Short mmCIF file of C-alpha atoms in Angstrom, two decimals:
data_model
loop_
_atom_site.label_atom_id
_atom_site.label_comp_id
_atom_site.label_asym_id
_atom_site.label_seq_id
_atom_site.Cartn_x
_atom_site.Cartn_y
_atom_site.Cartn_z
CA MET A 1 -41.64 7.62 -19.68
CA VAL A 2 -39.47 10.76 -19.44
CA LEU A 3 -39.83 10.70 -15.67
CA ARG A 4 -38.85 7.10 -15.46
CA ILE A 5 -35.69 7.64 -17.50
CA ASN A 6 -34.73 10.63 -15.41
CA ASN A 7 -35.27 8.49 -12.26
CA LEU A 8 -32.98 5.89 -13.67
CA ARG A 9 -30.41 8.55 -14.53
CA SER A 10 -30.39 9.97 -11.00
CA LEU A 11 -30.32 6.52 -9.55
CA THR A 12 -27.26 5.74 -11.62
CA LEU A 13 -25.61 9.00 -10.63
CA ALA A 14 -26.13 8.15 -6.97
CA GLY A 15 -25.28 4.44 -7.35
CA CYS A 16 -21.89 5.31 -8.81
CA LEU A 17 -21.05 7.08 -5.56
CA MET A 18 -21.72 3.93 -3.51
CA PRO A 19 -18.12 2.58 -3.87
CA LEU A 20 -16.90 5.83 -2.32
CA LEU A 21 -19.40 5.62 0.50
CA TRP A 22 -18.41 2.03 1.11
CA LEU A 23 -14.74 3.10 1.18
CA PHE A 24 -15.47 5.75 3.77
CA ILE A 25 -17.32 3.22 5.92
CA ASP A 26 -14.29 0.84 5.68
CA ILE A 27 -11.94 3.67 6.69
CA ALA A 28 -14.16 4.65 9.60
CA PHE A 29 -14.44 1.06 10.87
CA ASP A 30 -10.75 0.32 10.21
CA ASN A 31 -11.72 -2.43 7.74
CA LEU A 32 -8.88 -1.94 5.26
CA GLY A 33 -6.44 -4.43 6.75
CA SER A 34 -2.80 -4.05 7.82
CA ASN A 35 -1.87 -1.75 4.98
CA PRO A 36 -4.88 0.64 4.72
CA ILE A 37 -3.13 3.14 2.50
CA GLN A 38 -2.33 0.59 -0.14
CA ALA A 39 -5.82 -0.91 0.23
CA LEU A 40 -7.41 2.54 -0.32
CA HIS A 41 -5.21 3.13 -3.27
CA ILE A 42 -5.91 -0.13 -4.94
CA ARG A 43 -9.69 0.21 -4.25
CA LEU A 44 -9.87 3.59 -6.03
CA GLY A 45 -7.88 2.26 -8.97
CA ASP A 46 -10.08 -0.79 -9.25
CA TRP A 47 -13.23 1.35 -9.36
CA SER A 48 -11.77 3.59 -11.97
CA LEU A 49 -10.97 0.63 -14.15
CA ARG A 50 -14.44 -0.86 -13.56
CA PHE A 51 -16.09 2.36 -14.71
CA LEU A 52 -13.77 2.47 -17.70
CA CYS A 53 -14.96 -1.04 -18.62
CA LEU A 54 -18.61 0.02 -18.19
CA THR A 55 -18.04 3.01 -20.40
CA LEU A 56 -16.50 0.82 -23.08
CA ALA A 57 -19.42 -1.66 -22.73
CA ILE A 58 -22.13 0.87 -23.60
CA THR A 59 -21.58 1.00 -27.38
CA PRO A 60 -21.51 -2.77 -27.82
CA ILE A 61 -24.62 -3.17 -25.70
CA GLN A 62 -26.36 -0.45 -27.77
CA THR A 63 -25.38 -2.08 -31.00
CA ILE A 64 -26.42 -5.54 -29.97
CA THR A 65 -29.70 -4.69 -28.20
CA LYS A 66 -30.55 -1.68 -30.44
CA TRP A 67 -31.54 0.25 -27.31
CA ARG A 68 -31.49 3.98 -27.78
CA GLY A 69 -30.39 6.81 -25.55
CA MET A 70 -27.57 5.11 -23.76
CA THR A 71 -24.91 7.66 -24.70
CA ASP A 72 -25.99 9.66 -21.65
CA TYR A 73 -24.96 6.78 -19.45
CA ARG A 74 -21.72 6.37 -21.39
CA GLN A 75 -20.93 9.91 -20.39
CA ILE A 76 -21.84 9.32 -16.73
CA PHE A 77 -19.74 6.20 -16.45
CA GLY A 78 -16.83 7.86 -18.22
CA LEU A 79 -16.91 10.78 -15.89
CA TYR A 80 -17.02 8.42 -12.89
CA ALA A 81 -13.99 6.58 -14.29
CA PHE A 82 -12.27 10.00 -14.29
CA PHE A 83 -13.60 10.76 -10.82
CA TYR A 84 -12.20 7.58 -9.26
CA ALA A 85 -8.95 7.90 -11.23
CA THR A 86 -8.53 11.42 -9.86
CA LEU A 87 -9.04 10.13 -6.28
CA HIS A 88 -6.56 7.35 -7.04
CA VAL A 89 -3.93 9.96 -8.14
CA LEU A 90 -4.70 12.17 -5.18
CA ALA A 91 -4.40 9.23 -2.75
CA TYR A 92 -1.00 8.49 -4.26
CA LEU A 93 0.21 12.08 -3.86
CA LEU A 94 -1.43 13.13 -0.58
CA VAL A 95 -2.30 10.02 1.45
CA ASP A 96 0.75 7.86 0.54
CA HIS A 97 3.45 10.32 -0.37
CA ALA A 98 2.24 13.08 1.92
CA MET A 99 3.32 15.62 -0.72
CA ILE A 100 7.01 14.84 -0.27
CA TRP A 101 7.65 15.84 -3.93
CA ARG A 102 11.23 14.66 -4.03
CA MET A 103 10.06 11.10 -3.19
CA VAL A 104 7.21 11.33 -5.65
CA GLY A 105 9.71 12.43 -8.35
CA ILE A 106 12.06 9.53 -7.73
CA ASP A 107 9.15 7.09 -7.57
CA VAL A 108 7.71 8.22 -10.87
CA ILE A 109 11.10 8.12 -12.61
CA GLU A 110 12.00 4.68 -11.24
CA SER A 111 8.64 2.94 -11.52
CA PRO A 112 7.80 1.84 -15.08
CA TYR A 113 4.28 0.80 -14.00
CA ILE A 114 3.57 4.47 -13.41
CA TRP A 115 4.72 5.29 -16.92
CA PHE A 116 1.54 3.50 -18.08
CA GLY A 117 -0.77 4.87 -15.37
CA LEU A 118 0.10 8.51 -15.96
CA PRO A 119 -0.72 8.65 -19.69
CA ALA A 120 -3.91 6.72 -19.04
CA TYR A 121 -4.91 9.42 -16.54
CA ILE A 122 -3.94 12.33 -18.80
CA ILE A 123 -6.10 10.81 -21.55
CA ILE A 124 -9.17 10.45 -19.44
CA LEU A 125 -8.54 13.91 -17.97
CA LEU A 126 -8.72 15.31 -21.52
CA LEU A 127 -11.83 13.31 -22.24
CA ALA A 128 -13.44 14.53 -19.09
CA LEU A 129 -12.63 18.13 -19.96
CA THR A 130 -14.14 17.75 -23.45
CA SER A 131 -17.12 15.85 -22.11
CA PRO A 132 -19.73 18.70 -22.03
CA LYS A 133 -22.12 18.85 -24.99
CA ARG A 134 -20.90 22.36 -25.92
CA ALA A 135 -17.31 21.06 -26.26
CA LYS A 136 -18.56 18.19 -28.38
CA LYS A 137 -20.37 20.61 -30.71
CA ARG A 138 -17.41 22.93 -30.99
CA MET A 139 -14.92 20.14 -31.70
CA GLY A 140 -16.92 18.54 -34.42
CA LYS A 141 -15.12 15.56 -35.96
CA THR A 142 -12.02 15.90 -33.80
CA TRP A 143 -14.17 15.14 -30.75
CA LYS A 144 -14.75 11.55 -31.93
CA LYS A 145 -11.13 11.19 -32.83
CA LEU A 146 -10.00 12.37 -29.44
CA HIS A 147 -12.47 10.20 -27.59
CA ARG A 148 -11.23 7.13 -29.39
CA PHE A 149 -8.10 7.56 -27.18
CA ILE A 150 -10.12 5.82 -24.45
CA TYR A 151 -8.97 2.55 -26.10
CA ILE A 152 -5.35 3.45 -25.50
CA ALA A 153 -6.16 4.58 -21.96
CA SER A 154 -7.87 1.29 -21.15
CA VAL A 155 -4.90 -0.81 -22.41
CA ALA A 156 -2.47 1.46 -20.57
CA ALA A 157 -4.52 1.07 -17.38
CA ILE A 158 -4.41 -2.68 -17.68
CA VAL A 159 -0.57 -2.67 -18.18
CA HIS A 160 -0.36 -0.30 -15.17
CA TYR A 161 -2.33 -2.82 -13.11
CA PHE A 162 -0.28 -5.83 -14.16
CA TRP A 163 3.08 -4.13 -13.91
CA GLN A 164 3.01 -3.30 -10.20
CA LEU A 165 2.15 -6.77 -8.99
CA LYS A 166 4.43 -9.51 -7.76
CA GLY A 167 1.81 -12.27 -7.54
CA ASN A 168 -1.98 -12.47 -7.57
CA LEU A 169 -2.42 -11.90 -11.28
CA ALA A 170 -6.02 -13.21 -11.35
CA GLU A 171 -7.70 -9.82 -11.03
CA PRO A 172 -5.79 -7.84 -13.68
CA LEU A 173 -6.20 -10.93 -15.93
CA PHE A 174 -9.97 -10.69 -15.44
CA TYR A 175 -10.02 -7.03 -16.40
CA SER A 176 -7.74 -7.53 -19.35
CA ILE A 177 -10.05 -10.19 -20.77
CA ILE A 178 -12.97 -7.79 -20.39
CA VAL A 179 -11.06 -4.96 -22.06
CA PHE A 180 -9.86 -7.36 -24.77
CA LEU A 181 -13.43 -8.44 -25.56
CA LEU A 182 -14.76 -4.86 -25.59
CA LEU A 183 -11.96 -3.72 -27.86
CA SER A 184 -12.20 -6.66 -30.20
CA PHE A 185 -15.91 -5.86 -30.63
CA ARG A 186 -14.77 -2.50 -32.06
CA ILE A 187 -12.29 -4.13 -34.32
CA LEU A 188 -14.96 -6.52 -35.57
CA VAL A 189 -17.36 -3.67 -36.24
CA TRP A 190 -14.59 -1.77 -38.05
CA VAL A 191 -13.70 -4.75 -40.23
CA LYS A 192 -17.35 -5.39 -41.00
CA SER A 193 -18.08 -1.84 -41.89
CA ARG A 194 -15.13 -1.73 -44.26
CA GLN A 195 -16.47 -4.83 -45.95
CA LEU A 196 -19.92 -3.29 -46.10
CA ILE A 197 -18.48 -0.08 -47.61
CA ARG A 198 -16.79 -2.15 -50.31
CA MET A 199 -19.99 -3.99 -51.12
CA MET A 200 -22.68 -1.39 -50.62
CA ILE A 201 -21.37 1.84 -51.98
CA PRO A 202 -18.79 0.84 -54.53
CA THR A 203 -17.56 3.58 -56.84
CA GLY A 204 -16.36 4.05 -60.36
CA ARG A 205 -15.33 1.23 -62.54
CA ARG A 206 -15.61 -1.46 -59.93
CA VAL A 207 -19.35 -1.01 -59.90
CA LEU A 208 -19.55 -1.50 -63.57
CA SER A 209 -17.28 -4.53 -63.68
CA VAL A 210 -19.14 -6.23 -60.90
CA ALA A 211 -22.45 -5.45 -62.41
CA GLU A 212 -21.31 -6.63 -65.78
CA LYS A 213 -20.16 -9.94 -64.36
CA GLN A 214 -23.40 -10.48 -62.66
CA GLY A 215 -25.29 -9.54 -65.86
CA ALA A 216 -27.18 -7.02 -63.87
CA MET A 217 -26.16 -3.95 -65.79
CA PRO A 218 -29.16 -1.94 -66.78
CA GLU A 219 -29.96 -1.78 -70.46
CA VAL A 220 -29.37 2.00 -70.70
CA ILE A 221 -25.81 1.85 -69.42
CA ARG A 222 -24.90 -1.09 -71.62
CA LYS A 223 -26.08 0.81 -74.70
CA ARG A 224 -24.08 3.86 -73.82
CA ARG A 225 -20.86 1.86 -73.67
CA MET B 1 38.04 -21.90 8.67
CA ILE B 2 39.34 -22.71 12.13
CA ILE B 3 37.70 -25.78 13.50
CA LYS B 4 37.74 -25.72 17.30
CA ARG B 5 38.28 -28.88 19.26
CA THR B 6 35.23 -29.63 21.30
CA THR B 7 37.16 -30.92 24.36
CA ASP B 8 38.01 -27.48 25.72
CA ILE B 9 34.72 -25.71 26.30
CA PRO B 10 35.29 -22.37 27.95
CA SER B 11 33.42 -22.03 31.23
CA SER B 12 31.49 -19.12 29.72
CA GLU B 13 29.86 -21.51 27.30
CA ILE B 14 28.62 -23.92 29.92
CA THR B 15 24.92 -23.46 30.43
CA ASP B 16 23.89 -22.31 33.83
CA PRO B 17 21.73 -25.11 35.24
CA LEU B 18 19.10 -22.48 36.09
CA VAL B 19 18.99 -21.37 32.48
CA PHE B 20 18.90 -24.95 31.37
CA ARG B 21 15.88 -25.72 33.53
CA GLU B 22 14.26 -22.60 32.26
CA ARG B 23 14.84 -23.78 28.66
CA ARG B 24 13.17 -27.13 29.42
CA LYS B 25 10.22 -25.20 30.66
CA ILE B 26 10.17 -23.05 27.56
CA ILE B 27 10.31 -26.11 25.24
CA LYS B 28 7.49 -27.79 27.14
CA ALA B 29 5.41 -24.62 26.96
CA MET B 30 6.25 -24.28 23.31
CA PHE B 31 4.97 -27.72 22.42
CA ALA B 32 1.91 -27.34 24.66
CA ALA B 33 1.09 -24.15 22.79
CA MET B 34 1.68 -25.81 19.45
CA ALA B 35 -0.65 -28.65 20.31
CA ALA B 36 -3.23 -26.30 21.65
CA GLY B 37 -2.89 -23.96 18.73
CA ALA B 38 -3.43 -26.64 16.11
CA GLY B 39 -6.63 -26.04 14.18
CA ILE B 40 -7.69 -23.02 16.12
CA ALA B 41 -8.34 -19.78 14.33
CA PRO B 42 -5.88 -17.03 15.25
CA ALA B 43 -8.66 -14.89 16.73
CA THR B 44 -9.57 -17.53 19.28
CA ALA B 45 -5.99 -18.55 20.04
CA ASN B 46 -5.41 -15.22 21.56
CA ASN B 47 -4.17 -16.26 24.98
CA ASN B 48 -2.61 -13.43 26.93
CA GLN B 49 0.14 -15.51 28.45
CA SER B 50 3.32 -15.33 26.45
CA VAL B 51 5.66 -18.33 26.24
CA TRP B 52 8.82 -16.27 26.65
CA THR B 53 8.82 -13.37 29.09
CA SER B 54 11.91 -11.22 29.36
CA LEU B 55 14.29 -12.94 27.06
CA PRO B 56 17.81 -11.55 26.70
CA LYS B 57 18.19 -9.15 23.78
CA GLY B 58 20.18 -10.02 20.71
CA ASP B 59 23.32 -8.03 20.04
CA PHE B 60 21.76 -6.20 17.09
CA SER B 61 18.23 -5.89 18.50
CA ALA B 62 17.04 -2.36 17.84
CA GLU B 63 15.44 -1.42 21.10
CA PHE B 64 14.93 2.12 19.93
CA LEU B 65 12.44 0.92 17.30
CA THR B 66 8.76 0.59 17.99
CA PRO B 67 7.56 -2.84 16.99
CA THR B 68 4.66 -2.99 14.51
CA PRO B 69 1.44 -4.05 16.27
CA ALA B 70 1.18 -7.88 16.31
CA GLN B 71 -2.27 -7.85 14.71
CA LEU B 72 -0.88 -6.12 11.65
CA ILE B 73 2.02 -8.57 11.31
CA LYS B 74 -0.29 -11.55 11.71
CA ASN B 75 -2.69 -10.41 9.03
CA TYR B 76 -0.34 -9.28 6.27
CA THR B 77 1.78 -12.13 5.00
CA ASN B 78 3.16 -13.17 1.67
CA TYR B 79 2.72 -16.93 1.99
CA TYR B 80 2.20 -18.05 -1.60
CA GLU B 81 1.77 -21.70 -0.64
CA PHE B 82 -1.59 -20.67 0.83
CA ALA B 83 -2.76 -17.70 -1.18
CA PHE B 84 -1.55 -14.95 -3.49
CA ASN B 85 -2.99 -12.23 -1.29
CA LYS B 86 -1.82 -11.23 2.15
CA LYS B 87 -5.00 -11.77 4.18
CA ASP B 88 -6.07 -15.29 3.43
CA PRO B 89 -2.96 -17.12 4.73
CA THR B 90 -3.95 -16.01 8.27
CA ASN B 91 -6.68 -18.59 8.33
CA LEU B 92 -5.51 -21.03 5.71
CA ALA B 93 -2.14 -21.56 7.41
CA GLN B 94 -3.78 -22.94 10.50
CA LYS B 95 -4.16 -26.22 8.68
CA LEU B 96 -0.36 -26.65 8.52
CA ARG B 97 0.92 -29.48 10.74
CA THR B 98 3.83 -28.17 12.72
CA ASP B 99 4.03 -30.82 15.48
CA LEU B 100 7.15 -32.99 15.86
CA TRP B 101 9.06 -30.76 13.47
CA SER B 102 12.47 -31.93 12.36
CA VAL B 103 15.08 -30.36 10.14
CA GLU B 104 17.35 -32.34 7.91
CA ILE B 105 20.85 -30.87 7.81
CA SER B 106 23.07 -32.30 5.06
CA GLY B 107 25.65 -31.58 2.44
CA GLU B 108 29.19 -30.37 3.14
CA VAL B 109 29.06 -31.04 6.89
CA GLU B 110 30.74 -33.41 9.23
CA LYS B 111 27.61 -34.31 11.15
CA PRO B 112 24.65 -34.57 8.71
CA GLY B 113 21.38 -35.81 10.13
CA ARG B 114 17.76 -35.17 10.95
CA TYR B 115 17.42 -33.04 14.01
CA TYR B 116 14.18 -32.50 15.95
CA LEU B 117 13.41 -28.85 16.60
CA GLU B 118 12.99 -29.68 20.25
CA ASP B 119 16.59 -30.91 20.35
CA ILE B 120 17.88 -27.95 18.42
CA LEU B 121 16.18 -25.57 20.84
CA ARG B 122 17.70 -27.39 23.74
CA GLN B 123 21.19 -26.54 22.42
CA GLN B 124 20.55 -22.99 21.25
CA THR B 125 20.13 -19.74 23.20
CA LEU B 126 16.90 -17.95 22.42
CA GLN B 127 17.03 -14.23 22.31
CA GLU B 128 14.69 -11.40 21.34
CA HIS B 129 15.71 -9.65 18.11
CA VAL B 130 13.82 -6.48 17.24
CA TYR B 131 14.60 -6.25 13.50
CA ARG B 132 13.40 -4.20 10.59
CA PHE B 133 11.70 -6.22 7.89
CA ARG B 134 11.57 -4.75 4.39
CA CYS B 135 9.49 -6.46 1.68
CA VAL B 136 10.54 -6.21 -1.98
CA GLU B 137 7.00 -4.79 -2.56
CA ALA B 138 8.07 -1.59 -0.79
CA TRP B 139 6.33 -2.03 2.59
CA SER B 140 8.02 -2.61 5.88
CA MET B 141 7.54 -3.41 9.54
CA VAL B 142 9.49 -3.88 12.71
CA VAL B 143 9.26 -7.34 14.30
CA PRO B 144 10.35 -8.50 17.76
CA TRP B 145 11.43 -12.00 16.69
CA VAL B 146 12.38 -14.78 19.15
CA GLY B 147 15.12 -16.81 17.68
CA PHE B 148 18.68 -18.11 17.78
CA SER B 149 21.76 -17.57 15.68
CA LEU B 150 21.82 -19.49 12.38
CA GLY B 151 25.62 -19.59 12.50
CA SER B 152 25.56 -21.18 15.89
CA LEU B 153 23.32 -23.95 14.61
CA LEU B 154 25.50 -24.49 11.57
CA LYS B 155 28.56 -24.75 13.81
CA THR B 156 26.99 -27.70 15.66
CA VAL B 157 26.98 -29.79 12.44
CA LYS B 158 30.58 -28.72 11.62
CA PRO B 159 30.63 -27.26 8.13
CA LEU B 160 33.47 -28.49 5.83
CA SER B 161 35.73 -25.96 4.21
CA THR B 162 34.06 -26.81 0.93
CA ALA B 163 30.74 -25.38 2.10
CA ASN B 164 30.20 -22.16 0.22
CA PHE B 165 26.43 -21.79 0.20
CA VAL B 166 23.56 -22.66 2.51
CA LYS B 167 20.33 -23.80 0.86
CA PHE B 168 17.01 -23.77 2.78
CA THR B 169 13.98 -25.79 1.71
CA ALA B 170 10.51 -25.07 3.03
CA VAL B 171 7.88 -27.66 3.88
CA HIS B 172 5.97 -29.50 1.21
CA GLN B 173 2.46 -30.18 2.56
CA PRO B 174 0.12 -30.01 -0.42
CA GLU B 175 -2.79 -31.38 1.62
CA ALA B 176 -2.57 -28.15 3.71
CA MET B 177 -1.20 -25.78 1.10
CA PRO B 178 -3.67 -25.12 -1.79
CA LYS B 179 -1.14 -23.59 -4.15
CA GLN B 180 1.20 -26.52 -3.76
CA LEU B 181 -1.73 -28.84 -4.46
CA ASN B 182 -2.55 -26.95 -7.63
CA ASP B 183 1.10 -26.56 -8.57
CA ALA B 184 0.39 -22.85 -9.02
CA MET B 185 2.78 -20.12 -10.04
CA LEU B 186 6.08 -20.90 -8.28
CA GLU B 187 8.07 -24.08 -8.13
CA TRP B 188 7.31 -25.91 -4.89
CA PRO B 189 8.66 -26.37 -2.30
CA TYR B 190 9.96 -22.90 -1.80
CA VAL B 191 13.81 -22.67 -1.75
CA GLU B 192 16.10 -19.89 -0.59
CA ALA B 193 19.84 -19.67 -0.10
CA LEU B 194 22.62 -17.58 1.45
CA ARG B 195 26.30 -17.40 0.88
CA MET B 196 28.21 -19.08 3.67
CA ASP B 197 29.53 -15.82 5.20
CA GLU B 198 26.02 -14.39 5.10
CA ALA B 199 24.64 -17.46 6.90
CA MET B 200 27.39 -17.24 9.57
CA HIS B 201 26.73 -13.55 10.17
CA PRO B 202 25.43 -12.86 13.70
CA LEU B 203 22.49 -10.84 12.26
CA ALA B 204 21.09 -13.95 10.55
CA ILE B 205 18.78 -15.82 12.85
CA LEU B 206 16.31 -18.65 12.75
CA ALA B 207 13.12 -17.53 14.44
CA VAL B 208 10.71 -19.67 16.41
CA GLY B 209 8.59 -16.89 17.84
CA MET B 210 7.59 -13.25 17.80
CA TYR B 211 6.25 -10.97 20.50
CA GLY B 212 7.38 -13.48 23.13
CA ASP B 213 5.08 -16.13 21.69
CA ILE B 214 5.22 -19.08 19.38
CA LEU B 215 5.48 -17.89 15.76
CA PRO B 216 2.02 -17.74 14.21
CA LYS B 217 1.70 -20.32 11.44
CA GLN B 218 1.07 -17.68 8.81
CA ASN B 219 4.32 -16.00 9.82
CA GLY B 220 6.41 -19.11 9.23
CA ALA B 221 5.97 -21.43 12.20
CA PRO B 222 7.61 -23.41 13.49
CA LEU B 223 11.00 -22.29 12.16
CA ARG B 224 11.86 -19.57 9.76
CA LEU B 225 14.92 -17.65 8.56
CA VAL B 226 15.30 -13.95 9.27
CA VAL B 227 17.91 -11.98 7.35
CA PRO B 228 16.98 -8.39 8.02
CA TRP B 229 19.31 -6.73 5.51
CA LYS B 230 17.71 -8.54 2.63
CA TYR B 231 14.25 -8.29 1.06
CA GLY B 232 11.66 -10.28 2.92
CA PHE B 233 11.29 -13.17 0.45
CA LYS B 234 14.79 -14.32 1.35
CA SER B 235 13.56 -15.05 4.91
CA ILE B 236 12.09 -18.40 4.06
CA LYS B 237 9.29 -19.84 6.28
CA ALA B 238 8.65 -23.30 7.72
CA ILE B 239 12.13 -24.73 7.04
CA VAL B 240 12.52 -28.50 6.83
CA LYS B 241 15.91 -28.86 5.17
CA ILE B 242 19.21 -27.05 5.37
CA GLU B 243 21.89 -28.08 2.97
CA LEU B 244 25.44 -26.83 2.84
CA LEU B 245 26.68 -26.75 -0.81
CA LYS B 246 29.77 -26.11 -2.86
CA ARG B 247 27.87 -24.17 -5.53
CA ALA B 248 25.07 -21.65 -5.44
CA PRO B 249 21.65 -23.39 -5.72
CA SER B 250 18.85 -21.88 -7.72
CA THR B 251 16.23 -20.22 -5.55
CA THR B 252 12.47 -19.92 -6.03
CA TRP B 253 11.84 -16.22 -6.89
CA ASN B 254 15.13 -15.97 -8.71
CA LYS B 255 14.13 -18.86 -10.93
CA PHE B 256 10.64 -17.40 -11.43
CA ALA B 257 11.96 -13.96 -12.63
CA PRO B 258 15.78 -13.78 -12.67
CA ASN B 259 15.89 -10.18 -13.81
CA GLU B 260 13.56 -9.03 -11.01
CA TYR B 261 14.67 -10.98 -7.97
CA GLY B 262 18.38 -11.44 -7.55
CA PHE B 263 20.24 -14.07 -5.52
CA TYR B 264 21.49 -11.40 -3.13
CA SER B 265 18.41 -9.24 -2.93
CA ASN B 266 20.01 -6.90 -0.42
CA VAL B 267 17.82 -3.96 0.49
CA ASN B 268 19.07 -1.11 -1.69
CA PRO B 269 17.15 2.14 -2.32
CA SER B 270 19.28 3.04 -5.32
CA VAL B 271 18.76 -0.20 -7.24
CA ALA B 272 15.14 -0.13 -8.42
CA HIS B 273 13.13 -3.29 -9.15
CA PRO B 274 12.62 -3.39 -12.94
CA ARG B 275 9.00 -2.37 -12.46
CA TRP B 276 8.98 -0.21 -9.40
CA SER B 277 11.13 2.00 -7.24
CA GLN B 278 12.78 0.76 -4.04
CA ASN B 279 13.60 4.29 -2.85
CA SER B 280 10.94 4.46 -0.16
CA GLU B 281 8.70 2.14 1.85
CA ARG B 282 5.31 2.21 3.52
CA GLN B 283 5.63 1.23 7.16
CA LEU B 284 2.72 -0.85 8.40
CA GLY B 285 0.90 0.93 11.21
CA SER B 286 1.70 4.43 9.96
CA GLY B 287 -1.34 6.63 9.37
CA PHE B 288 -2.89 8.36 6.39
CA PHE B 289 -0.98 11.43 5.16
CA THR B 290 2.26 10.36 6.90
CA PRO B 291 5.29 10.30 4.65
CA ARG B 292 6.82 7.02 3.45
CA ARG B 293 10.12 6.02 5.03
CA GLN B 294 13.31 6.58 3.07
CA THR B 295 14.64 3.06 2.50
CA GLU B 296 18.15 2.57 3.78
CA LEU B 297 21.02 0.64 2.13
CA PHE B 298 21.04 -2.90 3.62
CA ASN B 299 17.85 -1.88 5.43
CA GLY B 300 19.94 0.14 7.94
CA TYR B 301 22.30 -2.78 8.78
CA GLY B 302 25.14 -1.50 6.59
CA GLU B 303 27.52 -1.06 9.50
CA GLN B 304 27.26 -4.76 10.18
CA VAL B 305 27.04 -6.34 6.72
CA ALA B 306 28.47 -3.88 4.12
CA SER B 307 31.98 -5.38 4.46
CA MET B 308 30.70 -8.70 3.08
CA TYR B 309 30.02 -6.96 -0.23
CA GLY B 310 33.01 -4.69 -0.23
CA ASN B 311 34.20 -4.98 -3.80
CA MET B 312 30.95 -6.08 -5.43
CA ASP B 313 28.94 -4.00 -7.88
CA LEU B 314 25.57 -4.00 -6.12
CA ARG B 315 23.84 -2.95 -9.28
CA HIS B 316 25.04 -6.10 -11.00
CA PHE B 317 24.75 -8.43 -8.01
CA PHE B 318 21.26 -7.08 -7.04
#
């Protein structure tokens, strides 16, 4: 069993590199079309967003199917989202702008779509840095708080995608629906758990009043009053 | 506007009979190629013989520029009537019927009418124009167009002094154009317009070819506008109607997003699009790790066109 899980894990690790291999093949065979630099750039951004969606999908899947031990995969997918986002940023700086920093500066200042991409990248950079188990232990409760920023990153990434297009809105629309569904699952869970908290572990007087109304108050308590 | 009498044609304007015969040959070849090209995928229609060999160069043709390879130009087009990406129009556009093409010219002119492209070409002088082409999406290329002066065509229909704007309408062929059929995104047919002085400017041409050949359908065959100092979307493809108007008409992209695509849309690196910078451009055909090109005001044609916008605030009239 342990062996099988480990196999699946290494298979996943290798599989996540396939898009990169595929990209290299397309570069080698000149398959990226008339504007290969833009194609490369978009391809890397797309994969980063896909892995971000996969990362966000793990928790809902785990909740619905009650499968255990998927957090490992959440970490793998999250790190790959970071990996492809880093390549996306490097492609922008090196492949497209050839490190002409003045041009990069003007482009960043004048392009509002980048104002959404940049914070999204900074967030997942921080999440990647605090990804190791040791960091998680050391950070305690703040770890969870910090890693909830992935929700903001995913929304910013979607806006970043939409905001640089002139036409062809079908693809970003597809991703925004996915992200919307994945985030609304969290909202649903959050609302549900608040309701549950109210019902299950009520405190103080409310308990008594509810119990009284229902006539379910134990004899002992009633006498004491 | 000075309206010349047609009786005194200077001898310089009389077509040399040799040139005239040559033109007939060209027109014949053009229509033969159009007929042959119909329904054939671009990959197979790759005949090595060009229709126009050694055409005279236009006055503003930039011979010092290296044209972008034809294969790149043919496979990277914004042709929203066919698809919202740049690759699919290459094949989809082959369905467009371009035979027996005519252009209706109307509005504030003395001689309105429907003119067959064949007849127009018989009157006009074709030249090669190597022009820069800058898309509003911050990519660019260099295209060796084959075309004739737009102003010279407009003169033949005698514009009235009340003509202030020129409106161009593209073809409506929903049976060939999927996005027109679905009524998707933009308002069809596609419409663009120029101010009268812009239309009469010698840089503005109507193109019927590129690389010495008939214009590929995905690149706007059989007749398209080329205004190299403006963003590419102004250079409307597959024109069927030209109207001279008193007032500025509304144009397709401007109507779709008025704050993003202005009526003028002159190339200007210091006026950013509301969502992205226009400071630099990626030239098609340039390799990985090569810098982007610094975009020039009026796409490098400032010397020719800047005077038309002398006292205008280009930030406001973007």
